[in-house]
Short mmCIF file of C-alpha atoms in Angstrom, two decimals:
data_model
loop_
_atom_site.label_atom_id
_atom_site.label_comp_id
_atom_site.label_asym_id
_atom_site.label_seq_id
_atom_site.Cartn_x
_atom_site.Cartn_y
_atom_site.Cartn_z
CA MET A 1 -0.72 32.98 50.15
CA LYS A 2 -3.73 33.00 51.99
CA LEU A 3 -6.32 35.85 52.38
CA ILE A 4 -8.35 35.67 55.69
CA GLY A 5 -11.64 37.58 55.89
CA SER A 6 -15.35 38.13 55.22
CA TYR A 7 -17.24 38.22 51.90
CA THR A 8 -18.72 41.46 52.88
CA SER A 9 -15.69 43.47 54.47
CA PRO A 10 -14.91 46.59 52.26
CA PHE A 11 -11.30 46.22 53.55
CA VAL A 12 -11.07 42.50 52.43
CA ARG A 13 -12.54 43.21 49.13
CA LYS A 14 -9.73 46.05 48.71
CA ILE A 15 -7.13 43.34 49.18
CA SER A 16 -8.79 40.93 47.10
CA VAL A 17 -9.12 43.23 44.18
CA ILE A 18 -5.18 44.06 44.47
CA LEU A 19 -4.23 40.77 44.40
CA LEU A 20 -6.75 39.89 41.32
CA GLU A 21 -5.26 43.14 39.42
CA LYS A 22 -1.77 42.05 39.99
CA GLY A 23 -2.59 38.24 39.06
CA ILE A 24 -1.23 36.89 42.50
CA VAL A 25 -2.54 33.56 43.30
CA PHE A 26 -4.22 33.27 46.73
CA GLU A 27 -6.54 31.05 48.72
CA PHE A 28 -9.54 32.90 50.32
CA VAL A 29 -10.36 31.60 53.72
CA ASN A 30 -13.93 33.12 54.80
CA ASP A 31 -13.78 33.77 58.37
CA ALA A 32 -16.12 36.55 59.88
CA PRO A 33 -14.40 38.36 63.12
CA TYR A 34 -17.62 38.56 64.76
CA SER A 35 -18.62 34.75 64.53
CA PRO A 36 -18.21 32.97 67.92
CA ASP A 37 -16.21 30.44 66.23
CA SER A 38 -13.67 32.81 64.45
CA HIS A 39 -10.16 31.86 64.14
CA VAL A 40 -8.91 35.42 63.32
CA SER A 41 -7.21 36.27 66.54
CA ARG A 42 -4.86 33.45 65.93
CA HIS A 43 -3.12 35.51 63.19
CA ASN A 44 -4.23 39.00 64.24
CA PRO A 45 -4.34 39.90 67.74
CA LEU A 46 -6.87 42.49 67.13
CA GLY A 47 -9.29 40.07 65.51
CA LYS A 48 -9.79 42.17 62.52
CA VAL A 49 -9.72 41.04 58.90
CA PRO A 50 -8.28 41.09 56.49
CA THR A 51 -5.20 39.32 57.34
CA LEU A 52 -3.06 38.02 54.69
CA ILE A 53 -0.46 34.66 55.07
CA ASP A 54 2.35 35.28 52.91
CA ASP A 55 4.31 32.42 51.36
CA GLN A 56 6.77 32.47 54.50
CA GLN A 57 3.76 32.31 56.65
CA HIS A 58 4.09 35.64 58.07
CA ALA A 59 0.74 37.27 58.96
CA TRP A 60 0.21 40.75 57.74
CA PHE A 61 -2.76 42.81 58.89
CA ASP A 62 -4.47 45.93 58.46
CA SER A 63 -5.55 46.34 54.85
CA SER A 64 -3.32 49.63 54.18
CA VAL A 65 -0.25 47.64 55.58
CA ILE A 66 -1.07 44.67 53.40
CA ALA A 67 -1.39 46.76 50.27
CA GLN A 68 1.84 48.53 50.97
CA TYR A 69 3.41 45.14 51.38
CA LEU A 70 1.76 44.02 48.09
CA GLU A 71 3.34 47.05 46.34
CA LEU A 72 6.69 46.28 47.56
CA ARG A 73 6.90 42.71 46.20
CA GLY A 74 6.96 44.36 42.80
CA ASP A 75 4.09 42.85 41.08
CA THR A 76 2.57 44.46 38.18
CA PRO A 77 0.66 46.54 37.62
CA ALA A 78 2.03 49.10 40.12
CA LEU A 79 -0.97 50.79 42.11
CA LEU A 80 1.45 53.66 43.49
CA PRO A 81 3.73 56.05 41.36
CA ASP A 82 7.35 55.87 41.85
CA ASP A 83 7.34 59.55 43.17
CA ALA A 84 7.04 59.13 47.13
CA TRP A 85 5.22 62.31 47.71
CA LEU A 86 2.56 61.59 45.09
CA ALA A 87 2.26 58.15 46.57
CA LEU A 88 1.97 59.50 50.05
CA HIS A 89 -0.84 61.85 48.91
CA ILE A 90 -2.67 58.91 47.22
CA HIS A 91 -2.25 56.93 50.39
CA GLN A 92 -4.24 59.60 52.24
CA VAL A 93 -7.24 59.35 49.93
CA GLU A 94 -6.70 55.63 50.14
CA ARG A 95 -7.43 56.27 54.20
CA LEU A 96 -9.93 58.79 53.57
CA ALA A 97 -11.90 56.09 51.59
CA ASP A 98 -11.29 53.46 54.41
CA GLY A 99 -12.37 56.22 56.85
CA VAL A 100 -15.62 56.49 55.25
CA SER A 101 -15.98 52.61 55.09
CA ASP A 102 -14.93 52.50 58.86
CA CYS A 103 -18.06 54.80 59.73
CA ALA A 104 -20.43 53.00 57.71
CA SER A 105 -19.48 49.72 59.37
CA ILE A 106 -20.02 51.30 62.83
CA ILE A 107 -23.68 52.31 61.48
CA VAL A 108 -24.29 49.00 60.31
CA ARG A 109 -23.24 47.38 63.66
CA GLU A 110 -25.37 50.18 65.89
CA LYS A 111 -28.36 49.17 63.67
CA LEU A 112 -27.90 45.71 64.75
CA ARG A 113 -29.03 46.71 68.02
CA ALA A 114 -32.34 46.77 69.39
CA PRO A 115 -34.09 50.04 68.35
CA GLU A 116 -34.22 51.05 72.20
CA GLN A 117 -30.64 50.80 72.37
CA GLN A 118 -29.52 52.43 69.29
CA SER A 119 -27.67 55.69 69.79
CA THR A 120 -29.16 58.58 67.65
CA GLU A 121 -25.93 60.33 68.31
CA VAL A 122 -23.77 57.64 67.04
CA LEU A 123 -26.01 57.38 64.14
CA THR A 124 -25.93 61.08 63.00
CA ARG A 125 -22.36 61.87 63.81
CA HIS A 126 -20.98 59.02 61.41
CA ARG A 127 -23.51 59.69 58.78
CA GLU A 128 -22.17 63.46 58.98
CA LYS A 129 -18.68 61.94 58.89
CA ILE A 130 -19.69 59.78 55.64
CA LEU A 131 -21.07 62.72 53.85
CA ARG A 132 -18.18 65.01 54.60
CA GLY A 133 -15.71 62.06 53.24
CA LEU A 134 -17.88 61.53 49.92
CA ASP A 135 -17.82 65.29 49.34
CA LYS A 136 -14.19 65.52 49.51
CA LEU A 137 -13.94 62.06 47.39
CA GLU A 138 -16.35 63.88 44.83
CA THR A 139 -13.74 66.78 44.53
CA LEU A 140 -10.83 64.72 44.15
CA ALA A 141 -12.62 62.56 41.40
CA ALA A 142 -13.54 65.47 39.58
CA GLU A 143 -10.06 67.13 39.57
CA GLY A 144 -8.66 63.62 38.38
CA ARG A 145 -5.02 63.73 39.63
CA LEU A 146 -4.95 61.66 42.72
CA LEU A 147 -8.37 59.71 42.32
CA ASN A 148 -9.89 58.96 38.86
CA SER A 149 -7.03 59.64 36.85
CA GLY A 150 -7.52 57.20 34.33
CA THR A 151 -4.65 54.95 35.64
CA LEU A 152 -5.82 52.55 38.52
CA ASN A 153 -4.36 53.23 41.87
CA LEU A 154 -4.94 52.17 45.48
CA ALA A 155 -7.16 55.19 46.03
CA ASP A 156 -9.46 54.30 43.34
CA ILE A 157 -9.69 50.74 44.73
CA ALA A 158 -10.29 51.81 47.94
CA THR A 159 -12.97 54.27 46.86
CA GLY A 160 -14.57 51.63 44.82
CA CYS A 161 -14.53 49.09 47.80
CA MET A 162 -16.17 51.97 49.88
CA ILE A 163 -18.92 52.62 47.46
CA GLY A 164 -19.77 49.03 47.02
CA TYR A 165 -20.08 48.49 50.73
CA ILE A 166 -22.42 51.57 51.21
CA ASN A 167 -24.68 50.43 48.42
CA PHE A 168 -24.54 47.03 49.88
CA ARG A 169 -25.36 47.91 53.23
CA HIS A 170 -28.04 50.88 52.09
CA VAL A 171 -26.07 53.18 54.56
CA VAL A 172 -26.48 56.12 52.64
CA PRO A 173 -29.04 55.72 49.87
CA ASN A 174 -28.98 58.94 48.34
CA TRP A 175 -25.10 59.08 48.17
CA CYS A 176 -24.85 59.68 44.56
CA VAL A 177 -27.04 62.84 44.24
CA ASP A 178 -24.42 65.74 43.22
CA ARG A 179 -21.67 63.52 43.12
CA PRO A 180 -21.27 62.61 39.23
CA ALA A 181 -17.65 62.13 39.37
CA LEU A 182 -18.05 59.46 41.96
CA VAL A 183 -20.78 58.04 40.25
CA LYS A 184 -18.79 57.76 37.05
CA LEU A 185 -15.81 56.44 39.03
CA ALA A 186 -17.90 53.66 40.60
CA GLU A 187 -19.65 52.47 37.36
CA ASN A 188 -15.82 52.46 35.64
CA LEU A 189 -14.46 50.28 38.46
CA PHE A 190 -17.70 47.66 38.70
CA GLN A 191 -17.22 47.05 35.18
CA ARG A 192 -13.59 45.64 36.08
CA GLU A 193 -13.23 41.61 36.35
CA SER A 194 -11.50 42.26 39.73
CA PHE A 195 -14.58 44.20 41.14
CA ALA A 196 -17.28 41.81 39.56
CA ARG A 197 -15.59 38.86 41.14
CA THR A 198 -15.45 40.23 44.54
CA ALA A 199 -19.04 41.83 44.76
CA PRO A 200 -20.39 40.98 48.39
CA PRO A 201 -23.21 38.09 48.11
CA ALA A 202 -26.59 38.97 47.39
CA ALA A 203 -28.81 39.42 50.92
#
């Protein structure tokens, strides 16, 4: 099995963590999709990472689809419950965390533009989305049912990777203010070997 992606992507990290938690052996291929010599589009027509090449050489893309594929393989531990409705709710929390990561990556790319070309509207709009998303995730983490339940699930992993990304990119430096449940969740996740091994490289 081969995972194609970049070391800094929160979506690639999500799949790496899942693979490590399940003990699935894989080869990591570092290929940044924005690099001019990237080969990502050979496997994913959208030119995005992560892309997972399974043992039958089938290419899976979109981190949520890849995560579902890895669950369907039956490797333990399961990261979704057997109850289909509860699993769907956890998937929605996963997508919420991924959505925050999407907004953060848009801000990162916008800030790479020359200052006079940056859009204040884009930066403000996506920062507001991030803050609303974090507020909702804080509520869910405090409730401890779909997120932060004490049993690692897909929503926990997506949220941890998102927090790691906004920390790494300094997108919302004060995100932890008044969000103690998320802070505690992140602290617990970052102590796991799977998160320690997939931390983005120091700048």
